[in-house]
Coordinates of C-alpha atoms in Angstrom, one line a residue:
M1 CA 10.5 -17.3 99.7
P2 CA 13.8 -15.4 100.6
D3 CA 14.6 -14.0 103.9
P4 CA 14.3 -9.7 103.5
T5 CA 17.7 -9.3 105.5
D6 CA 19.7 -11.3 103.0
P7 CA 23.0 -9.9 102.5
T8 CA 24.1 -12.1 99.4
D9 CA 21.2 -10.9 97.2
P10 CA 22.4 -8.3 95.1
T11 CA 18.8 -6.9 94.5
D12 CA 18.9 -3.1 95.8
A13 CA 18.5 -3.4 99.9
S14 CA 16.1 -0.4 99.8
D15 CA 13.8 -2.8 98.5
W16 CA 13.5 -4.3 102.2
T17 CA 15.0 -1.1 104.4
D18 CA 14.2 2.1 103.2
P19 CA 14.6 4.2 106.0
S20 CA 11.9 7.0 104.7
D21 CA 9.4 4.3 104.8
P22 CA 8.1 3.2 108.4
C23 CA 6.3 0.7 106.7
D24 CA 2.2 1.7 106.7
P25 CA 1.0 -2.1 105.8
I26 CA -2.4 -0.9 104.6
D27 CA -3.3 -0.4 101.2
R28 CA -0.2 0.9 99.8
I29 CA -0.5 1.1 95.8
V30 CA 3.2 2.0 94.5
P31 CA 4.1 2.7 91.3
T32 CA 6.2 0.3 89.1
G33 CA 9.9 0.8 87.8
S34 CA 13.4 1.4 88.2
N35 CA 13.0 4.6 89.5
A36 CA 9.3 4.0 92.0
P37 CA 10.0 3.5 95.8
A38 CA 9.6 0.0 96.9
P39 CA 7.5 -0.5 100.1
A40 CA 10.1 -1.6 102.9
A41 CA 9.4 -4.7 105.1
P42 CA 8.4 -4.1 109.3
A43 CA 11.5 -3.4 110.7
A44 CA 10.6 -6.6 113.1
V45 CA 10.0 -8.5 109.8
R46 CA 13.8 -7.4 109.5
D47 CA 14.8 -7.6 112.9
A48 CA 13.7 -11.0 113.5
A49 CA 14.5 -12.7 110.0
A50 CA 18.7 -11.8 110.7
E51 CA 19.1 -13.9 112.2
R52 CA 17.6 -17.4 113.5
P53 CA 19.1 -20.8 114.8
L54 CA 18.4 -23.6 113.0
P55 CA 15.4 -25.4 113.9
P56 CA 15.8 -29.2 114.7
E57 CA 14.2 -30.4 111.0
A58 CA 17.4 -28.1 109.4
L59 CA 19.9 -29.8 111.5
R60 CA 19.1 -33.2 110.5
G61 CA 18.4 -32.4 106.9
A62 CA 20.7 -31.5 104.0
F63 CA 21.1 -29.4 101.2
R64 CA 19.3 -30.2 97.6
P65 CA 19.8 -27.6 95.2
I66 CA 16.9 -25.2 94.3
T67 CA 15.0 -25.9 91.0
E68 CA 14.3 -22.1 89.0
A69 CA 11.9 -20.6 87.0
G70 CA 11.3 -22.2 84.0
A71 CA 11.9 -25.8 85.6
D72 CA 8.3 -28.0 84.4
V73 CA 7.7 -28.6 87.7
L74 CA 7.6 -25.2 89.0
H75 CA 4.9 -24.8 86.5
R76 CA 2.3 -27.2 87.1
R77 CA 0.1 -28.5 90.1
C78 CA 2.0 -31.0 92.6
A79 CA 0.6 -33.9 93.0
D80 CA -1.6 -34.8 96.7
V81 CA 1.2 -35.7 99.3
T82 CA 0.0 -39.8 100.7
G83 CA 2.6 -41.1 102.2
F84 CA 1.9 -39.6 105.3
G85 CA 3.8 -40.8 108.1
S86 CA 6.6 -42.3 105.8
P87 CA 10.7 -42.0 106.7
E88 CA 10.9 -40.4 102.8
L89 CA 8.3 -37.6 103.5
S90 CA 9.9 -36.8 107.5
R91 CA 13.6 -36.4 105.2
L92 CA 11.7 -34.5 102.3
V93 CA 10.8 -32.1 105.1
D94 CA 14.2 -31.9 107.2
D95 CA 16.0 -31.3 103.9
M96 CA 13.5 -28.3 102.6
F97 CA 14.1 -27.0 106.0
F98 CA 18.1 -27.2 106.1
T99 CA 18.0 -26.0 102.1
M100 CA 15.6 -23.1 102.6
H101 CA 18.1 -21.9 105.7
A102 CA 21.3 -22.4 103.0
A103 CA 19.5 -20.0 101.0
R104 CA 18.5 -18.0 103.9
G105 CA 15.0 -18.2 102.8
V106 CA 11.2 -17.4 105.0
G107 CA 10.0 -20.8 103.4
L108 CA 10.3 -23.2 100.8
A109 CA 8.1 -25.6 98.7
A110 CA 8.9 -29.1 97.4
N111 CA 8.8 -28.5 93.6
Q112 CA 11.2 -25.6 94.4
I113 CA 13.6 -28.9 94.9
G114 CA 12.3 -30.8 92.5
V115 CA 10.2 -33.1 94.0
D116 CA 6.5 -33.1 92.8
L117 CA 4.5 -33.0 96.1
R118 CA 2.3 -30.6 98.0
V119 CA 4.2 -29.6 100.9
F120 CA 6.0 -26.6 101.9
V121 CA 8.0 -25.6 104.9
Y122 CA 8.4 -21.9 106.5
D123 CA 10.1 -20.1 109.0
C124 CA 8.6 -16.8 109.3
P125 CA 8.7 -13.6 111.4
D126 CA 5.3 -12.0 111.3
D127 CA 4.7 -8.0 111.7
D128 CA 5.9 -7.8 114.9
G129 CA 8.5 -10.3 114.7
I130 CA 7.0 -13.2 115.9
R131 CA 8.7 -16.4 114.6
H132 CA 6.5 -19.2 113.0
I133 CA 8.0 -22.7 112.3
G134 CA 6.1 -25.4 110.7
H135 CA 5.5 -27.1 107.1
V136 CA 1.6 -27.6 105.4
C137 CA 1.1 -30.6 103.5
N138 CA -2.1 -31.2 101.1
P139 CA -2.3 -27.3 101.9
V140 CA -5.7 -25.2 100.8
L141 CA -6.1 -21.5 101.3
D142 CA -9.2 -20.3 102.6
P143 CA -11.0 -17.4 100.1
L144 CA -8.9 -14.3 99.9
P145 CA -10.3 -11.0 99.0
D146 CA -9.5 -9.4 95.5
T147 CA -6.4 -7.9 95.8
A148 CA -6.0 -5.4 92.6
A149 CA -5.8 -2.1 93.2
G150 CA -9.0 -0.1 94.5
A151 CA -11.2 -3.5 94.5
A152 CA -9.8 -4.6 97.9
P153 CA -11.3 -3.4 101.1
A154 CA -9.4 -1.3 103.2
G155 CA -6.9 -2.7 105.3
S156 CA -7.5 -6.5 103.3
A157 CA -4.3 -5.4 101.0
V158 CA -0.9 -5.1 101.0
V159 CA 2.2 -3.9 98.4
R160 CA 5.2 -4.7 99.6
A161 CA 8.4 -6.3 97.5
E162 CA 8.6 -10.1 97.0
G163 CA 11.5 -12.2 96.0
C164 CA 11.4 -16.0 94.8
L165 CA 14.5 -18.7 95.5
S166 CA 13.2 -20.3 92.4
V167 CA 13.7 -16.6 91.1
P168 CA 17.4 -15.9 92.3
G169 CA 18.5 -11.8 92.5
A170 CA 15.3 -9.9 91.3
R171 CA 12.2 -8.8 93.5
H172 CA 9.2 -6.7 92.7
E173 CA 6.5 -5.1 94.3
L174 CA 2.9 -7.6 94.6
A175 CA -0.2 -7.0 96.3
R176 CA -1.1 -9.4 98.5
A177 CA -4.1 -10.5 101.0
A178 CA -3.2 -9.3 104.5
R179 CA -4.2 -11.6 106.3
A180 CA -3.9 -15.9 104.9
V181 CA -5.3 -18.7 106.9
V182 CA -4.1 -22.5 105.6
R183 CA -5.6 -25.5 105.9
G184 CA -3.8 -28.9 105.4
S185 CA -1.8 -32.2 107.6
D186 CA 1.3 -32.5 108.8
K187 CA 3.9 -35.1 107.8
D188 CA 2.1 -37.4 109.9
G189 CA -1.6 -37.0 108.5
N190 CA -2.5 -34.4 111.7
P191 CA -5.4 -31.6 110.8
V192 CA -3.1 -28.3 110.3
V193 CA -4.7 -24.9 110.4
V194 CA -2.0 -21.7 110.1
E195 CA -3.0 -18.5 109.9
G196 CA -0.6 -15.5 108.9
T197 CA -0.8 -11.8 109.1
G198 CA 1.4 -9.3 107.5
F199 CA 4.3 -10.8 106.4
F200 CA 4.0 -14.1 107.6
A201 CA 0.4 -14.3 105.1
R202 CA 2.7 -13.3 102.6
C203 CA 4.7 -16.0 103.2
L204 CA 1.9 -18.8 103.3
Q205 CA 0.3 -17.2 99.6
H206 CA 3.7 -17.4 97.9
E207 CA 4.4 -20.8 99.0
T208 CA 0.6 -22.5 98.3
D209 CA 1.1 -20.8 94.5
H210 CA 4.1 -22.6 94.2
L211 CA 2.6 -25.8 94.9
D212 CA -0.5 -24.7 92.1
G213 CA 2.3 -24.1 89.8
T214 CA 2.1 -20.4 90.2
L215 CA 4.8 -18.3 90.6
Y216 CA 5.1 -14.4 92.0
T217 CA 6.2 -13.4 88.8
D218 CA 3.0 -14.8 87.1
R219 CA 0.9 -12.5 89.1
L220 CA 2.7 -9.4 87.6
T221 CA 2.3 -7.7 84.2
P222 CA 4.4 -8.4 80.7
D223 CA 6.7 -6.1 81.3
Q224 CA 7.3 -6.3 85.1
R225 CA 7.7 -10.1 84.5
A226 CA 10.5 -9.3 81.5
R227 CA 12.5 -7.2 84.2
C228 CA 12.2 -9.6 86.9
L229 CA 14.0 -12.2 84.6
A230 CA 16.6 -10.0 83.7
D231 CA 17.4 -9.0 87.1
M232 CA 17.6 -13.2 87.5
A233 CA 19.7 -13.9 84.4
E234 CA 22.1 -10.5 85.8
N235 CA 22.5 -12.2 89.2
A236 CA 21.3 -15.4 89.6
E237 CA 25.4 -16.9 89.1
A238 CA 25.6 -14.8 92.6
V239 CA 23.0 -16.2 94.2
R240 CA 24.1 -20.1 93.2
A241 CA 27.5 -19.3 94.8
A242 CA 26.5 -17.7 97.9
R243 CA 24.1 -20.3 99.0
L244 CA 26.5 -23.6 98.0
T245 CA 29.0 -21.3 100.4
R246 CA 26.3 -21.1 103.3
A247 CA 25.6 -24.7 102.7
R248 CA 28.7 -26.0 103.1
L249 CA 29.2 -23.2 106.4
L250 CA 26.0 -24.5 107.9
S251 CA 27.0 -28.5 107.5
R252 CA 29.8 -28.1 109.9

C-alpha cells in the first residue's frame, strides 16, 4: 500500500492533499469518475509518512522486484507460514521492509515480491500521526462491517483514495472499515494482535486482502477497475524507475 506523500507517484496529488477537505473520516461517500473530488488523507497521516527513518529490519534488508497485477501469485490465497524462527523467514521480513521503503509504501505483502507465504509488513501512521511498525504471519481479520453505501453503521466505514504498490500509478476511492483487528503470529511464532483505526486500519485490511488473493481493484466496479488499469499502463514505467533509484540511494 503506497505512502500518501509519495512525490514520485504520477497520480493526481489532490487524491491525498485536497486543501478544501479537512478529511471528515465518517461515512464519506463520494462520486467516482475523473471530475469527482477524492477524499484527502488527514494532515497527520501526510506529515507522519512524509519522512520516516528506516527501521532496523529495512537496514538489514535488500530490494526485491515488486510483483504487479496479473501475476498468478497475487490472485490466489497464499500458503500458511510454517517455518517460524528460520533464517529464511527473517530474511524475507527484512527484505520486505526494505522493498516497502524503497517503493515508498506503508505496507507490503509477501506475494507482492513473488513469495507465496501469508506474511505482511507495515510501517504506517494512523489518522493521529502515530507510527505503527511490525509484521504479521498468517493474519486473520476480525469480522468487519459491510462497507457498502448505506449498509454500514454510522462511523464504521470510511471512503478514501487507495492505491497499491502492485498497481503502480493508479488510485481510486474505496470504502473500508474505520477500525480493524488482525490476529496472527510474528516470525518466531509468538501470537500477535494488531488493532488499527483510520488509515492504519485501511492498511491492515489492504495487506490481509493481498494474502487472500484480493487486490483493491477487485473491490471496484468493472469500469473503475478498467480506469485503474489504464492509469497503471500509463504510469507504471515511471514508478518502477523511481523505485529502483530510491533503492540504490537507500542501499548506500
